[in-house]
Amino acid sequence: MLRLRELADHLGVSTATVSRALNDKPGVSAETRRKVVAAAQEMSYRPNAAARALITATTRTVVFAVHRHHFPLSVDPFYPGIMRGLEETLAAEHYGVLLLTLSDEDLRAGPGTLPVLQEGRADALVAAGPDIPPQFILAAAGRSMPVILVDNALRETAIPTVTADDPGGCRDATRHLIDIHGHRSIALLRGTPGWVSSDGRADGYCDAMKAAELEPRVVSVEDTTIATGAVALIEVLEAWPDTTAIVAVNDAMAIGAIRQAAKLSRRVPEDLAVVGFDDISWAALSDPPLTTVRVPIVQIGRRAGRVLLDHFEDVITVSSRTTLATELIVRSSCGCDESPAPVMNSSGPRRHETDHE
Amino acid sequence: MLRLRELADHLGVSTATVSRALNDKPGVSAETRRKVVAAAQEMSYRPNAAARALITATTRTVVFAVHRHHFPLSVDPFYPGIMRGLEETLAAEHYGVLLLTLSDEDLRAGPGTLPVLQEGRADALVAAGPDIPPQFILAAAGRSMPVILVDNALRETAIPTVTADDPGGCRDATRHLIDIHGHRSIALLRGTPGWVSSDGRADGYCDAMKAAELEPRVVSVEDTTIATGAVALIEVLEAWPDTTAIVAVNDAMAIGAIRQAAKLSRRVPEDLAVVGFDDISWAALSDPPLTTVRVPIVQIGRRAGRVLLDHFEDVITVSSRTTLATELIVRSSCGCDESPAPVMNSSGPRRHETDHE
DNA sequence: AAGGTGTTCGCAATCGCTTGCGCTATCTTT
DNA sequence: AAAGATAGCGCAAGCGATTGCGAACACCTT
């Protein structure tokens, strides 16, 4: 491998000059800079990352951390999609993304035991998903490593966050059932409380119901899978037999509900309208095709990347909580015969952010 | 951050001794070693990765490269699953895994333009998938960076490889249709020729057919999606209307075929038996549930990790081509009413490998 | 003509760790 | 008892980049 020294000797200048020329630092004449850049290009010189990292204390690497059981999710490549978005935008600036899958053990032991986070191998941590415990996140943030959360949020902290507009998306979906199809008896199938996405979606449902002066009907179950979706539907129909429409906090539960409805010989959407959330790839392929709320998975990752790049560029940000718009994807499981043009989330793209300096 | 120097001063020994003690190098008494290790633990000392990398010319990092459009695949988290397996086993030895998603442009330009591969930021490259062009792989391997291929292979090279037993799996699936269900008119739905997985699976199908003295019926289409599966089925039925069973090279095509069969009012499995390949999460959920061949996704990644670790441990390997066993998962789309115990791939786990030294 | 200002560039220190080599003390051998 | 072998440890030289500081030079200003 060609070293800086050799390039400098070849040009008859000092390493200092070459370094400054290549890094766009002042103190080099335009003429010299041109020559240096040309020679570097010509001889295909690449700076050694380790040497640079040693002195700049910066690695151009960020860690993407996610619960091991959720990468990928059994049913959907949600976090891989986010990671890909992150990698796309960071790679453009020559940053790399390290994957770190966390076992339950790791989460209990905290970030102190993870070499990747401890040996100065990364400049920042992107923690994905609501099941990374706050104490883990705070411990990582405490070690003066920038942390940013995706598909998660922590109240009472200044930790930057990128999420989808869960409340808005679920509000739109619920409203669609109320306004377009005239449903009055709409139940929510939700998962584990405490997860920000589930909570946000539940809030959106309740908002829409209350705005229409309807009584919310909520069933909570552990986990948000096809199996629990089926169970939740049974509970709903026992508690409120007159229910005509279902909002599920994710597509897996919605599909579970649809399958359970078939077993109970309730036709979807004639007897029971169903809408989901996420727009996983199989939503379009279920029978009937599932009306759902698309979350901009890759864009979440991209935006997280942008936030980080701003941070590295010394754009000092006091607080940064980004919410990305969702999109209602209308298919036939809600009773719409043919798909009209997609309806944008009424709240539109939003970014709550306070930039300073 | 605590430096080696400070630890050494604290103990009243030299940095050399501390370094040797911590790295299990000879030249330190058991007693001193004990003390050093204890103090390091106590003061939670972590070596600086950059400094170490600079002198050892080794980074404890490997790159996982995959085509950007395939991470994740639209329908299935195949490569994320492999990456997770890779990360799991490498993390145990304190190695990190960098994700690199390659655009078509990157693939054309070659590895020379990618900072992550050029700046000495990684010790090895794991290239995933059949659509990374040979020239790209060879160029990367040429730069004295170890390369290993997963879900791909290159003839006439010594590049280590980890793949699933595609021929074996497809042979088993085909045999199942012949031996258990007595089918004689079995067609193969296959995708783009040249992709090792597709080719291997097609070979396995042909082998089984020839062994039973049956005429192969093969339809090739571009791409292996639900849509092309449907198209391929139409072609099959036009060419051979008496076909009673279908082998598809992946589950997406199989599901496409099942859906198309429904449109043509052929019942599955009564009029047409269908088997797929991959066992994606939705195979069990399709209607009818899909008989398919499970490929050990995460294990492929794990094995790739092991091969790399061996390499880093200076286990010199002349050639290494690992084939992992698949498993036939019998569900009702092939005509089996209830699922018997899963049938192991008859070829069993195999590893063609020549270790030297 | 002397001094001031500004630009361009090189010297050398530094980042935190590893490791070859040499020194000392202890142990074994003849 | 002298000489050689061995083990344990420290000194100091790197690894390949970045960067503060001063030197050299050109160009103005008084």
Coordinates of C-alpha atoms in Angstrom, one line a residue, chain B residues 55-350:
Chain B
I55 CA 0.6 -1.5 14.2
T56 CA -0.9 -4.9 13.6
A57 CA -2.3 -3.9 10.3
T58 CA -5.4 -5.8 11.3
T59 CA -8.8 -4.3 12.2
R60 CA -11.0 -7.1 13.5
T61 CA -13.6 -6.0 11.0
V62 CA -15.1 -7.7 8.0
V63 CA -17.2 -6.3 5.3
F64 CA -20.5 -7.9 4.3
A65 CA -21.2 -6.8 0.7
V66 CA -24.5 -7.3 -1.1
H67 CA -26.4 -5.8 -4.0
R68 CA -28.3 -2.8 -2.7
H69 CA -31.6 -3.9 -4.3
H70 CA -31.3 -7.2 -2.4
F71 CA -30.9 -5.9 1.1
P72 CA -33.5 -6.7 1.9
L73 CA -35.1 -8.6 -0.9
S74 CA -38.6 -7.4 -1.6
V75 CA -40.1 -10.6 -0.3
D76 CA -37.7 -12.1 2.1
P77 CA -34.9 -11.1 4.5
F78 CA -32.5 -13.6 3.0
Y79 CA -29.3 -11.6 3.1
P80 CA -30.1 -9.9 6.4
G81 CA -30.5 -13.4 7.8
I82 CA -27.1 -14.4 6.6
M83 CA -25.6 -11.2 7.9
R84 CA -27.0 -11.8 11.3
G85 CA -25.4 -15.3 11.4
L86 CA -22.1 -13.8 10.4
E87 CA -22.3 -11.1 13.0
E88 CA -23.3 -13.6 15.7
T89 CA -20.2 -15.7 15.3
L90 CA -17.8 -13.0 14.6
A91 CA -19.0 -10.8 17.5
A92 CA -18.1 -13.6 19.9
E93 CA -14.5 -13.2 18.8
H94 CA -14.7 -9.4 19.0
Y95 CA -14.9 -8.9 15.3
G96 CA -17.3 -6.4 13.8
V97 CA -19.3 -6.6 10.6
L98 CA -19.6 -3.6 8.2
L99 CA -22.5 -3.5 5.8
L100 CA -21.7 -2.5 2.3
T101 CA -24.7 -2.2 -0.1
L102 CA -23.5 -2.0 -3.7
S103 CA -25.3 -0.1 -6.3
D104 CA -25.1 -1.1 -10.0
E105 CA -22.7 1.8 -10.4
D106 CA -20.5 0.5 -7.6
L107 CA -20.5 -2.9 -9.2
R108 CA -19.4 -1.4 -12.5
A109 CA -16.7 0.8 -11.1
G110 CA -15.3 -2.1 -9.1
P111 CA -13.9 -2.2 -5.5
G112 CA -11.3 0.4 -6.2
T113 CA -13.7 3.3 -5.6
L114 CA -15.1 2.1 -2.3
P115 CA -13.4 3.7 0.7
V116 CA -14.5 0.9 3.0
L117 CA -12.5 -1.6 1.0
Q118 CA -9.6 0.6 0.2
E119 CA -8.5 2.3 3.4
G120 CA -7.5 -0.8 5.3
R121 CA -10.7 -0.7 7.3
A122 CA -11.5 -4.4 7.0
D123 CA -9.6 -7.7 7.1
A124 CA -11.9 -9.6 4.8
L125 CA -14.8 -9.4 2.5
V126 CA -17.9 -11.5 2.5
A127 CA -19.7 -11.1 -0.8
A128 CA -23.3 -12.3 -0.8
G129 CA -25.4 -13.2 -3.7
P130 CA -25.0 -14.3 -7.3
D131 CA -25.3 -10.8 -8.8
I132 CA -21.9 -9.5 -7.7
P133 CA -19.9 -9.8 -10.9
P134 CA -16.9 -12.1 -11.0
Q135 CA -14.6 -9.3 -12.0
F136 CA -15.6 -7.3 -9.0
I137 CA -14.9 -10.3 -6.7
L138 CA -11.6 -11.1 -8.4
A139 CA -10.5 -7.5 -8.2
A140 CA -11.2 -7.4 -4.5
A141 CA -9.4 -10.7 -4.0
G142 CA -6.5 -9.4 -6.0
R143 CA -5.9 -6.6 -3.5
S144 CA -4.7 -9.2 -1.0
M145 CA -7.9 -9.0 0.9
P146 CA -9.4 -12.4 1.7
V147 CA -12.7 -12.9 0.1
I148 CA -15.4 -15.4 0.8
L149 CA -18.6 -16.0 -1.1
V150 CA -22.0 -16.9 0.3
D151 CA -24.9 -17.9 -1.9
N152 CA -22.6 -17.7 -4.8
A153 CA -19.6 -19.5 -6.2
L154 CA -16.9 -18.9 -8.8
R155 CA -15.6 -21.8 -10.9
E156 CA -11.9 -22.1 -11.4
T157 CA -10.9 -20.1 -8.4
A158 CA -9.8 -21.0 -4.9
I159 CA -12.2 -18.5 -3.3
P160 CA -13.9 -20.1 -0.3
T161 CA -17.6 -20.5 -0.6
V162 CA -20.6 -21.3 1.6
T163 CA -23.8 -22.3 0.0
A164 CA -26.9 -24.4 0.7
D165 CA -27.2 -27.8 -1.0
D166 CA -29.3 -26.5 -3.8
P167 CA -29.1 -29.6 -6.0
G168 CA -29.7 -31.9 -3.1
G169 CA -32.7 -29.9 -1.8
C170 CA -34.4 -29.8 -5.2
R171 CA -33.6 -33.5 -5.8
D172 CA -35.3 -34.3 -2.5
A173 CA -38.3 -32.2 -3.3
T174 CA -38.7 -33.7 -6.8
R175 CA -38.2 -37.2 -5.4
H176 CA -40.9 -36.6 -2.9
L177 CA -43.3 -35.8 -5.7
I178 CA -42.3 -38.9 -7.6
D179 CA -41.9 -41.5 -4.8
I180 CA -44.6 -40.4 -2.3
H181 CA -47.2 -39.0 -4.6
G182 CA -46.5 -41.0 -7.8
H183 CA -46.3 -38.0 -10.1
R184 CA -44.8 -38.6 -13.5
S185 CA -45.4 -35.3 -15.2
I186 CA -43.5 -32.7 -13.2
A187 CA -42.4 -29.4 -14.5
L188 CA -39.7 -27.0 -13.2
L189 CA -40.2 -23.3 -12.9
R190 CA -36.8 -21.7 -12.9
G191 CA -35.3 -18.2 -13.0
T192 CA -32.4 -16.5 -14.6
P193 CA -29.8 -19.0 -15.8
G194 CA -26.3 -18.2 -14.6
W195 CA -27.2 -17.7 -11.0
V196 CA -25.6 -20.6 -9.1
S197 CA -28.6 -21.2 -6.8
S198 CA -31.0 -21.4 -9.7
D199 CA -28.7 -23.6 -11.7
G200 CA -28.0 -25.9 -8.8
R201 CA -31.7 -26.3 -8.1
A202 CA -32.4 -27.0 -11.7
D203 CA -29.7 -29.6 -11.7
G204 CA -31.2 -31.3 -8.7
Y205 CA -34.6 -31.4 -10.4
C206 CA -33.1 -32.9 -13.5
D207 CA -31.1 -35.5 -11.6
A208 CA -34.2 -36.7 -9.8
M209 CA -36.2 -36.8 -13.0
K210 CA -33.6 -38.7 -14.9
A211 CA -33.0 -41.1 -12.1
A212 CA -36.7 -42.0 -12.3
E213 CA -36.5 -42.1 -16.1
L214 CA -38.8 -39.2 -16.6
E215 CA -38.6 -36.4 -19.1
P216 CA -37.6 -33.0 -17.5
R217 CA -40.0 -30.1 -18.3
V218 CA -38.3 -26.8 -17.7
V219 CA -39.5 -23.3 -18.2
S220 CA -37.1 -20.4 -17.6
V221 CA -38.1 -16.9 -17.0
E222 CA -36.3 -13.7 -16.1
D223 CA -36.4 -13.0 -12.4
T224 CA -37.9 -15.2 -9.8
T225 CA -40.9 -13.4 -8.4
I226 CA -44.5 -14.0 -7.8
A227 CA -45.4 -12.4 -11.1
T228 CA -42.9 -14.4 -13.1
G229 CA -44.0 -17.6 -11.3
A230 CA -47.5 -17.0 -12.6
V231 CA -46.2 -16.4 -16.1
A232 CA -44.1 -19.5 -16.0
L233 CA -47.0 -21.7 -14.9
I234 CA -49.0 -20.5 -17.9
E235 CA -46.1 -21.4 -20.2
V236 CA -45.9 -24.8 -18.6
L237 CA -49.6 -25.6 -19.1
E238 CA -49.5 -24.5 -22.7
A239 CA -46.5 -26.7 -23.5
W240 CA -47.5 -29.7 -21.4
P241 CA -51.2 -29.5 -20.5
D242 CA -51.0 -32.9 -18.7
T243 CA -48.6 -31.6 -16.0
T244 CA -49.7 -32.7 -12.5
A245 CA -46.9 -31.2 -10.4
I246 CA -44.7 -28.2 -10.2
V247 CA -41.3 -27.6 -8.7
A248 CA -40.4 -23.9 -8.4
V249 CA -36.9 -22.7 -7.7
N250 CA -38.1 -20.5 -5.0
D251 CA -41.2 -19.8 -2.9
A252 CA -42.1 -16.6 -4.5
M253 CA -42.5 -18.4 -7.9
A254 CA -44.3 -21.2 -6.2
I255 CA -46.8 -18.8 -4.7
G256 CA -47.2 -17.1 -8.0
A257 CA -48.0 -20.4 -9.6
I258 CA -50.5 -21.3 -6.9
R259 CA -52.3 -18.0 -7.4
Q260 CA -52.3 -18.5 -11.1
A261 CA -53.6 -22.0 -10.7
A262 CA -56.5 -20.7 -8.8
K263 CA -57.3 -18.2 -11.6
L264 CA -57.3 -21.1 -14.0
S265 CA -59.5 -23.0 -11.6
R266 CA -57.0 -25.8 -11.0
R267 CA -57.1 -26.9 -7.4
V268 CA -53.9 -27.2 -5.5
P269 CA -52.9 -29.9 -4.6
E270 CA -55.7 -32.0 -6.1
D271 CA -55.2 -31.0 -9.8
L272 CA -51.7 -29.6 -9.4
A273 CA -49.1 -30.3 -6.7
V274 CA -46.7 -27.4 -6.0
V275 CA -43.4 -27.3 -4.1
G276 CA -41.2 -24.3 -3.5
F277 CA -37.7 -23.6 -2.3
D278 CA -36.4 -21.4 0.6
D279 CA -39.1 -21.7 3.2
I280 CA -39.7 -18.0 3.5
S281 CA -41.8 -17.0 6.5
W282 CA -44.9 -16.8 4.3
A283 CA -44.6 -20.3 2.9
A284 CA -46.4 -21.7 5.9
L285 CA -49.1 -19.1 5.6
S286 CA -50.0 -19.4 2.0
D287 CA -53.2 -21.1 0.9
P288 CA -52.6 -24.0 0.8
P289 CA -49.5 -24.0 3.0
L290 CA -46.5 -24.6 0.8
T291 CA -44.3 -27.6 0.8
T292 CA -40.8 -26.3 0.4
V293 CA -37.1 -26.8 1.0
R294 CA -35.8 -24.9 4.0
V295 CA -32.4 -23.3 3.5
P296 CA -30.4 -22.7 6.6
I297 CA -30.1 -19.0 6.2
V298 CA -28.6 -18.0 9.5
Q299 CA -26.3 -21.0 9.5
I300 CA -24.8 -20.0 6.2
G301 CA -23.7 -16.8 7.8
R302 CA -22.4 -18.5 10.9
R303 CA -20.4 -20.9 8.8
A304 CA -18.9 -18.1 6.8
G305 CA -17.9 -16.5 10.1
R306 CA -16.2 -19.7 11.2
V307 CA -14.3 -20.0 8.0
L308 CA -13.1 -16.5 8.4
L309 CA -12.1 -17.0 12.0
D310 CA -10.1 -20.1 11.0
H311 CA -8.4 -18.0 8.4
F312 CA -7.5 -15.3 10.9
E313 CA -6.2 -17.9 13.3
D314 CA -3.7 -18.8 10.6
V315 CA -5.3 -22.1 9.8
I316 CA -4.1 -22.2 6.2
T317 CA -6.7 -23.5 4.0
V318 CA -6.0 -24.5 0.4
S319 CA -9.6 -24.6 -0.6
S320 CA -12.8 -24.4 1.2
R321 CA -16.2 -25.0 -0.3
T322 CA -18.9 -25.6 2.2
T323 CA -22.3 -26.9 1.4
L324 CA -25.0 -26.9 4.0
A325 CA -27.8 -29.4 4.1
T326 CA -31.4 -28.3 3.3
E327 CA -34.5 -29.7 4.8
L328 CA -37.7 -30.7 3.0
I329 CA -40.6 -29.1 4.8
V330 CA -43.8 -31.0 3.9
R331 CA -47.0 -29.1 4.0
S332 CA -50.2 -29.6 2.1
S333 CA -49.5 -27.9 -1.3
C334 CA -48.0 -31.2 -2.5
G335 CA -50.9 -33.3 -1.5
C336 CA -49.8 -34.4 2.0
D337 CA -52.8 -34.0 4.2
E338 CA -51.0 -33.7 7.5
S339 CA -47.3 -33.0 7.9
P340 CA -45.2 -36.0 8.8
A341 CA -42.0 -35.6 10.6
P342 CA -39.7 -33.4 8.5
V343 CA -37.5 -35.4 6.1
M344 CA -33.8 -34.6 6.3
N345 CA -32.0 -33.9 3.1
S346 CA -30.7 -37.4 2.2
S347 CA -27.2 -36.0 1.4
G348 CA -26.8 -34.9 5.0
P349 CA -24.4 -32.2 6.1
R350 CA -21.4 -32.0 3.8

